[in-house]
N, CA and C of each residue as an Amber inpcrd file, in Angstrom:
protein
   414
 -40.3550000 -30.5540000  31.4760000 -38.9070000 -30.6130000  31.5010000
 -38.4000000 -31.8220000  30.7290000 -39.2860000 -32.7850000  30.4880000
 -38.9150000 -34.0090000  29.8000000 -38.4570000 -33.7450000  28.3680000
 -39.0760000 -32.7850000  27.7160000 -38.7800000 -32.4890000  26.3120000
 -37.9580000 -31.2160000  26.1460000 -37.3790000 -30.7130000  27.1950000
 -36.7030000 -29.4180000  27.1580000 -35.5980000 -29.3670000  26.0980000
 -34.7370000 -30.3840000  26.0490000 -33.5700000 -30.3120000  25.1540000
 -33.9560000 -30.3580000  23.6830000 -34.8920000 -31.2210000  23.3280000
 -35.2940000 -31.2750000  21.9240000 -36.0350000 -29.9990000  21.5370000
 -36.8400000 -29.4600000  22.4640000 -37.5140000 -28.2030000  22.1720000
 -36.5020000 -27.0760000  21.9940000 -35.4830000 -27.0790000  22.8420000
 -34.4430000 -26.0570000  22.7380000 -33.7200000 -26.1460000  21.3970000
 -33.3620000 -27.3510000  20.9850000 -32.6580000 -27.5380000  19.7050000
 -33.5370000 -27.0950000  18.5360000 -34.8030000 -27.4690000  18.5600000
 -35.7010000 -27.1020000  17.4610000 -35.9590000 -25.6000000  17.4000000
 -36.1210000 -24.9720000  18.5440000 -36.3510000 -23.5210000  18.5600000
 -35.0990000 -22.7720000  18.1290000 -33.9340000 -23.2000000  18.6110000
 -32.6820000 -22.5580000  18.1920000 -32.4880000 -22.7160000  16.6840000
 -32.8330000 -23.8850000  16.1460000 -32.7410000 -24.0850000  14.6940000
 -33.6690000 -23.1650000  13.9260000 -34.8930000 -23.0060000  14.4030000
 -35.8520000 -22.1160000  13.7310000 -35.4010000 -20.6660000  13.7900000
 -34.9480000 -20.2470000  14.9500000 -34.4810000 -18.8660000  15.0930000
 -33.2290000 -18.6290000  14.2480000 -32.3640000 -19.6230000  14.1620000
 -31.1580000 -19.4900000  13.3250000 -31.5340000 -19.3220000  11.8580000
 -32.4880000 -20.1210000  11.3860000 -32.9460000 -19.9640000  10.0020000
 -33.5300000 -18.5760000   9.7820000 -34.2890000 -18.0940000  10.7390000
 -34.8850000 -16.7590000  10.6120000 -33.8030000 -15.6920000  10.5490000
 -32.7760000 -15.8210000  11.3780000 -31.6990000 -14.8230000  11.3710000
 -30.9370000 -14.8300000  10.0540000 -30.6580000 -16.0090000   9.5230000
 -29.9640000 -16.0930000   8.2290000 -30.8270000 -15.4630000   7.1410000
 -32.1070000 -15.7390000   7.1750000 -33.0160000 -15.1830000   6.1810000
 -33.0950000 -13.6700000   6.2940000 -33.1480000 -13.1640000   7.5230000
 -33.2260000 -11.7190000   7.7400000 -31.9360000 -11.0400000   7.2910000
 -30.7960000 -11.6700000   7.5610000 -29.5130000 -11.0800000   7.1640000
 -29.3900000 -10.9520000   5.6540000 -30.0040000 -11.8500000   4.9080000
 -29.8910000 -11.8130000   3.4560000 -31.0260000 -11.0580000   2.7870000
 -31.8940000 -10.4040000   3.5580000 -32.9850000  -9.6570000   2.9520000
 -32.4940000  -8.5900000   2.0020000 -31.4440000  -7.8780000   2.3930000
 -30.9610000  -6.7970000   1.5370000 -30.2250000  -7.3430000   0.3170000
 -29.6780000  -8.5380000   0.4230000 -28.9230000  -9.1130000  -0.6890000
 -29.8340000  -9.8300000  -1.6790000 -30.7260000 -10.6310000  -1.1790000
 -31.5990000 -11.4160000  -2.0400000 -32.7960000 -10.5820000  -2.4700000
 -33.3060000 -10.9090000  -3.6210000 -34.4820000 -10.2110000  -4.1220000
 -35.7220000 -11.0000000  -3.7080000 -35.9770000 -11.0090000  -2.4170000
 -37.1190000 -11.7530000  -1.8930000 -38.3800000 -10.9300000  -2.0510000
 -39.3890000 -11.5880000  -2.4910000 -40.6760000 -10.9190000  -2.5990000
 -41.3080000 -10.8210000  -1.2150000 -42.2170000  -9.8990000  -1.0730000
 -42.8470000  -9.6600000   0.2250000 -43.6080000 -10.8910000   0.7180000
 -44.2800000 -11.5870000  -0.1830000 -45.0600000 -12.7490000   0.2530000
 -44.1500000 -13.8590000   0.7440000 -42.9340000 -13.9750000   0.2060000
 -41.9990000 -14.9780000   0.6990000 -41.5170000 -14.6130000   2.1020000
 -41.2930000 -13.3490000   2.3260000 -40.8820000 -12.9020000   3.6600000
 -41.9680000 -13.1760000   4.6850000 -43.1920000 -12.8450000   4.3200000
 -44.3160000 -13.0620000   5.2310000 -44.5090000 -14.5510000   5.4850000
 -44.4510000 -15.3500000   4.4280000 -44.6400000 -16.7960000   4.5770000
 -43.5470000 -17.4040000   5.4530000 -42.3110000 -16.9850000   5.2610000
 -41.2350000 -17.5410000   6.0680000 -41.3620000 -17.1040000   7.5220000
 -41.7200000 -15.8660000   7.7490000 -41.9140000 -15.3980000   9.1260000
 -43.0370000 -16.1600000   9.8030000 -44.1210000 -16.3780000   9.0810000
 -45.2350000 -17.1530000   9.6190000 -44.8120000 -18.5940000   9.9040000
 -44.0140000 -19.1600000   9.0070000 -43.5050000 -20.5180000   9.2040000
 -42.6980000 -20.6200000  10.4900000 -41.8370000 -19.6620000  10.7360000
 -41.0080000 -19.6960000  11.9470000 -41.8810000 -19.5720000  13.1970000
 -42.8490000 -18.6770000  13.1680000 -43.7280000 -18.4980000  14.3270000
 -44.5330000 -19.7720000  14.5920000 -45.0970000 -20.3610000  13.5500000
 -45.8790000 -21.5980000  13.7080000 -44.9760000 -22.7330000  14.1740000
 -43.7650000 -22.7810000  13.6520000 -42.8250000 -23.8230000  14.0530000
 -42.5030000 -23.7300000  15.5430000 -42.2030000 -22.5440000  16.0210000
 -41.8900000 -22.3660000  17.4440000 -43.1150000 -22.7180000  18.2940000
 -44.2940000 -22.2940000  17.8670000 -45.5150000 -22.6170000  18.6050000
 -45.7380000 -24.1300000  18.6560000 -45.5340000 -24.8060000  17.5090000
 -45.7410000 -26.2540000  17.4580000 -44.7480000 -26.9910000  18.3430000
 -43.5420000 -26.4720000  18.4470000 -42.5400000 -27.1000000  19.3100000
 -42.9180000 -26.9220000  20.7730000 -43.4070000 -25.7510000  21.1100000
 -43.7670000 -25.4890000  22.5070000 -45.0840000 -26.1500000  22.9130000
 -46.0120000 -26.3130000  21.9660000 -47.3380000 -26.8620000  22.2750000
 -47.6850000 -28.0070000  21.3120000 -47.0180000 -29.1510000  21.4050000
 -47.2960000 -30.2540000  20.4620000 -48.7090000 -30.8320000  20.5890000
 -49.3210000 -30.7050000  21.7380000 -50.6940000 -31.2200000  21.8800000
 -51.6820000 -30.4200000  21.0410000 -51.3830000 -29.1440000  20.8040000
 -52.2490000 -28.3380000  19.9330000 -52.1620000 -28.8180000  18.4870000
 -50.9980000 -29.2610000  18.0750000 -50.8360000 -29.7940000  16.7110000
 -51.6300000 -31.0910000  16.5800000 -51.6070000 -31.9180000  17.6060000
 -52.3860000 -33.1580000  17.5900000 -53.8790000 -32.8510000  17.5420000
 -54.3160000 -31.8600000  18.3200000 -55.7210000 -31.4510000  18.2890000
 -56.1250000 -30.9860000  16.8930000 -55.2750000 -30.1510000  16.2630000
 -55.5590000 -29.6660000  14.9140000 -55.5990000 -30.8210000  13.9140000
 -54.6950000 -31.7640000  14.0710000 -54.6910000 -32.9290000  13.1800000
 -56.0040000 -33.6910000  13.3000000 -56.4950000 -33.8900000  14.5070000
 -57.7690000 -34.5930000  14.6980000 -58.9160000 -33.8030000  14.0740000
 -58.8730000 -32.4790000  14.1760000 -59.9200000 -31.6480000  13.5760000
 -59.9190000 -31.7490000  12.0530000 -58.7340000 -31.9560000  11.4750000
 -58.6030000 -32.0560000  10.0130000 -58.7640000 -33.4880000   9.5130000
 -58.9430000 -34.4280000  10.4190000 -59.1440000 -35.8180000  10.0150000
 -57.8620000 -36.6070000   9.8530000 -56.7730000 -36.1130000  10.4190000
 -55.4920000 -36.8160000  10.3760000 -55.2990000 -37.4510000  11.7480000
 -54.7270000 -38.6500000  11.7660000 -54.6030000 -39.3920000  13.0050000
 -53.7380000 -38.7390000  14.0630000 -52.5330000 -38.3290000  13.6930000
 -51.6000000 -37.7800000  14.6860000 -51.0600000 -36.4340000  14.2080000
 -50.5590000 -35.6690000  15.1600000 -49.9670000 -34.3730000  14.8370000
 -48.7080000 -34.5200000  13.9940000 -47.9410000 -35.5720000  14.2510000
 -46.7190000 -35.7860000  13.4570000 -47.0500000 -36.0890000  12.0090000
 -48.1610000 -36.8040000  11.7760000 -48.5770000 -37.0620000  10.3950000
 -48.9630000 -35.7630000   9.6990000 -49.6570000 -34.9000000  10.4080000
 -50.0320000 -33.5970000   9.8390000 -48.7970000 -32.7870000   9.4830000
 -47.8260000 -32.7710000  10.3800000 -46.5820000 -32.0480000  10.1100000
 -45.8820000 -32.6480000   8.8950000 -45.8640000 -33.9610000   8.7830000
 -45.2440000 -34.6160000   7.6310000 -45.9460000 -34.2270000   6.3380000
 -47.2700000 -34.2320000   6.3230000 -48.0120000 -33.8730000   5.1160000
 -47.7380000 -32.4320000   4.7010000 -47.7110000 -31.5550000   5.6750000
 -47.4320000 -30.1470000   5.3790000 -46.0110000 -29.9940000   4.8390000
 -45.0740000 -30.7300000   5.3980000 -43.6880000 -30.6360000   4.9340000
 -43.5300000 -31.2060000   3.5150000 -44.2830000 -32.2500000   3.1770000
 -44.2480000 -32.7850000   1.8130000 -44.7500000 -31.7280000   0.8290000
 -45.8330000 -31.0510000   1.1750000 -46.3330000 -29.9780000   0.3130000
 -45.3200000 -28.8390000   0.1980000 -44.7130000 -28.4660000   1.3150000
 -43.7190000 -27.3900000   1.2950000 -42.5190000 -27.7880000   0.4470000
 -42.0840000 -29.0320000   0.5480000 -40.9470000 -29.4900000  -0.2450000
 -41.2780000 -29.4720000  -1.7380000 -42.4900000 -29.8660000  -2.0710000
 -42.9150000 -29.7920000  -3.4720000 -42.9110000 -28.3620000  -3.9790000
 -43.4120000 -27.4280000  -3.1770000 -43.3980000 -26.0170000  -3.5560000
 -41.9680000 -25.5210000  -3.7540000 -41.0820000 -25.8590000  -2.8200000
 -39.6890000 -25.4140000  -2.9300000 -39.0030000 -25.9980000  -4.1550000
 -39.2820000 -27.2620000  -4.4520000 -38.6920000 -27.8970000  -5.6270000
 -39.1720000 -27.2240000  -6.9060000 -40.4580000 -26.9780000  -7.0010000
 -41.0020000 -26.2990000  -8.1760000 -40.4470000 -24.8880000  -8.2990000
 -40.3720000 -24.1620000  -7.1990000 -39.8350000 -22.8070000  -7.2030000
 -38.3760000 -22.7950000  -7.6580000 -37.5930000 -23.7350000  -7.1610000
 -36.1850000 -23.8180000  -7.5540000 -36.0540000 -24.1680000  -9.0310000
 -36.8630000 -25.1030000  -9.5130000 -36.8330000 -25.4760000 -10.9290000
 -37.1420000 -24.2680000 -11.8160000 -38.1910000 -23.5230000 -11.4760000
 -38.5550000 -22.3560000 -12.2810000 -37.4730000 -21.2830000 -12.2360000
 -36.8390000 -21.0990000 -11.0880000 -35.7630000 -20.1170000 -10.9740000
 -34.5590000 -20.5290000 -11.8230000 -34.1840000 -21.8000000 -11.7700000
 -33.0600000 -22.2800000 -12.5850000 -33.3600000 -22.1440000 -14.0700000
 -34.5930000 -22.4620000 -14.4590000 -34.9520000 -22.3350000 -15.8730000
 -34.8530000 -20.8810000 -16.3280000 -35.2810000 -19.9560000 -15.4800000
 -35.1760000 -18.5400000 -15.8050000 -33.7130000 -18.1030000 -15.9080000
 -32.8860000 -18.5650000 -14.9780000 -31.4650000 -18.2150000 -15.0260000
 -30.7800000 -18.8010000 -16.2550000 -31.1290000 -20.0280000 -16.6300000
 -30.5440000 -20.6350000 -17.8270000 -30.8990000 -19.8290000 -19.0660000
 -32.1450000 -19.3480000 -19.1460000 -32.5430000 -18.5280000 -20.2890000
 -31.7560000 -17.2140000 -20.3210000 -31.5790000 -16.5930000 -19.1560000
 -30.8190000 -15.3490000 -19.0990000 -29.3580000 -15.5740000 -19.4920000
 -28.7740000 -16.6570000 -19.0410000 -27.3750000 -16.9560000 -19.3870000
 -27.2460000 -17.2350000 -20.8760000 -28.2090000 -17.9540000 -21.4480000
 -28.1830000 -18.2230000 -22.8850000 -28.2780000 -16.9260000 -23.6790000
 -29.1810000 -16.0440000 -23.2870000 -29.3200000 -14.7520000 -23.9770000
 -28.0380000 -13.9310000 -23.8450000 -27.4490000 -13.9360000 -22.6750000
 -26.2020000 -13.2030000 -22.4560000 -25.0720000 -13.7790000 -23.3120000
 -24.9620000 -15.0990000 -23.3620000 -23.9140000 -15.7330000 -24.1680000
 -24.1000000 -15.4120000 -25.6520000 -25.3180000 -15.4130000 -26.1140000
 -25.5830000 -15.0670000 -27.5220000 -25.1880000 -13.6250000 -27.8050000
 -25.5380000 -12.7180000 -26.8980000 -25.1950000 -11.3120000 -27.0820000
 -23.6830000 -11.1100000 -27.1090000 -22.9830000 -11.7570000 -26.1960000
 -21.5220000 -11.6430000 -26.1610000 -20.9200000 -12.2190000 -27.4400000
 -21.4170000 -13.3630000 -27.8950000 -20.8890000 -13.9810000 -29.1120000
 -21.1120000 -13.0810000 -30.3300000 -22.2770000 -12.4750000 -30.4270000
 -22.5630000 -11.5840000 -31.5610000 -21.6590000 -10.3560000 -31.4960000
 -21.5070000  -9.7520000 -30.3230000 -20.6540000  -8.5690000 -30.1890000
 -19.1910000  -8.8950000 -30.4830000 -18.7210000 -10.0320000 -29.9930000
 -17.3360000 -10.4290000 -30.2690000 -17.1490000 -10.7130000 -31.7530000
 -18.1250000 -11.3270000 -32.3880000 -18.0460000 -11.5850000 -33.8270000
 -18.0060000 -10.2950000 -34.6300000 -18.8380000  -9.3430000 -34.2320000
 -18.8360000  -8.0530000 -34.9390000 -17.5140000  -7.3250000 -34.7400000
 -16.9820000  -7.3550000 -33.5130000 -15.7070000  -6.6980000 -33.2500000
 -14.5870000  -7.3550000 -34.0500000 -14.5890000  -8.6780000 -34.0690000
 -13.5590000  -9.4010000 -34.8140000 -13.6850000  -9.1080000 -36.3090000
 -14.9000000  -9.0580000 -36.8160000 -15.1280000  -8.7780000 -38.2220000
 -14.6950000  -7.3530000 -38.5650000 -14.9890000  -6.3760000 -37.6970000
 -14.5740000  -4.9910000 -37.9380000 -13.0510000  -4.8700000 -37.9630000
 -12.3920000  -5.5560000 -37.0390000 -10.9220000  -5.5290000 -37.0210000
 -10.3540000  -6.1560000 -38.2860000 -10.9350000  -7.2640000 -38.7150000
 -10.4370000  -7.9580000 -39.8980000 -10.6330000  -7.1080000 -41.1510000
 -11.7710000  -6.4560000 -41.2730000 -12.0560000  -5.6510000 -42.4610000
 -11.2370000  -4.3630000 -42.4960000 -10.9480000  -3.7880000 -41.3450000
 -10.2120000  -2.5260000 -41.3280000  -8.7120000  -2.7290000 -41.4970000
  -8.1990000  -3.9380000 -41.3550000  -6.7570000  -4.1730000 -41.4890000
  -6.4020000  -4.9750000 -42.7260000  -7.2580000  -4.9650000 -43.7520000
  -6.9220000  -5.6550000 -44.9970000  -5.7560000  -4.9440000 -45.6600000
  -4.8600000  -5.6780000 -46.3010000  -3.6860000  -5.0510000 -46.9230000
  -4.0450000  -4.0000000 -47.9680000  -5.0540000  -4.2330000 -48.7740000
  -5.4510000  -3.2580000 -49.7890000  -6.0120000  -2.0000000 -49.1720000
  -6.6910000  -2.1340000 -48.0590000  -7.2960000  -0.9670000 -47.4000000
  -6.2140000  -0.0740000 -46.8230000  -5.1480000  -0.6520000 -46.2670000
  -4.0460000   0.1520000 -45.7260000  -3.3240000   0.9060000 -46.8300000
  -3.0900000   0.2500000 -47.9480000  -2.3800000   0.8930000 -49.0580000
  -3.2000000   2.0490000 -49.6130000  -4.5040000   1.8900000 -49.6990000
  -5.3590000   2.9570000 -50.2200000  -5.3580000   4.1440000 -49.2670000
  -5.3950000   3.8970000 -47.9680000  -5.3780000   4.9780000 -46.9930000
  -4.0390000   5.7090000 -47.0540000  -2.9190000   4.9820000 -47.1910000
  -1.5880000   5.5800000 -47.2710000  -1.4440000   6.4020000 -48.5500000
  -1.9530000   5.9030000 -49.6620000  -1.8480000   6.6160000 -50.9280000
  -2.6630000   7.9160000 -50.8700000  -3.8280000   7.8750000 -50.2550000
  -4.6360000   9.0890000 -50.1300000  -3.9180000  10.1200000 -49.2670000
  -3.2730000   9.6760000 -48.1950000  -2.5500000  10.5950000 -47.3120000
  -1.3550000  11.2110000 -48.0410000  -0.6490000  10.4120000 -48.8640000
   0.5020000  10.9300000 -49.6150000   0.0570000  11.9520000 -50.6560000
  -1.0410000  11.6870000 -51.3430000  -1.5110000  12.6330000 -52.3700000
  -1.9740000  13.9310000 -51.7360000  -2.5580000  13.8700000 -50.5460000
  -2.9810000  15.0870000 -49.8450000  -1.7630000  15.9040000 -49.4580000
  -0.6600000  15.2750000 -49.0260000   0.5090000  16.0140000 -48.5840000
   1.2430000  16.6250000 -49.7870000   1.1820000  16.0090000 -50.9660000
   1.8300000  16.5460000 -52.1580000   1.0680000  17.7690000 -52.6590000
  -0.2450000  17.7770000 -52.5640000  -1.0530000  18.9040000 -53.0100000
  -0.8140000  20.1140000 -52.1380000  -0.5190000  19.9130000 -50.8780000
  -0.3410000  21.0320000 -49.9730000   0.9840000  21.6210000 -50.1880000
């Protein structure tokens, strides 16, 4: 009962993250391995909150002094993964935006050029003269 409130806050936080993630499954293009990894993360997180002595035992088995140190090391690795993943995603989006901007610029240039060439004063006079000669022949 001594740790009830902090355990409650941590579990509610984990479950809240899981619910937000689940709600956005249909919207986000999450890969299956990300879904599985996040679900596993939430389950391990809740277990670690409920049984902190097991985390300390695992830390000792892995050669780490305390369970909190093990959690810190794992979180540093996770943060590095998330940072790299975000960087790669942004780089991909920047490339897509650049390609899109180039395509729009080329299409707008072609449209502007077509409008400019089709409305030249000499071109209008030639079209009008051809139409007048056709009507006189008829």
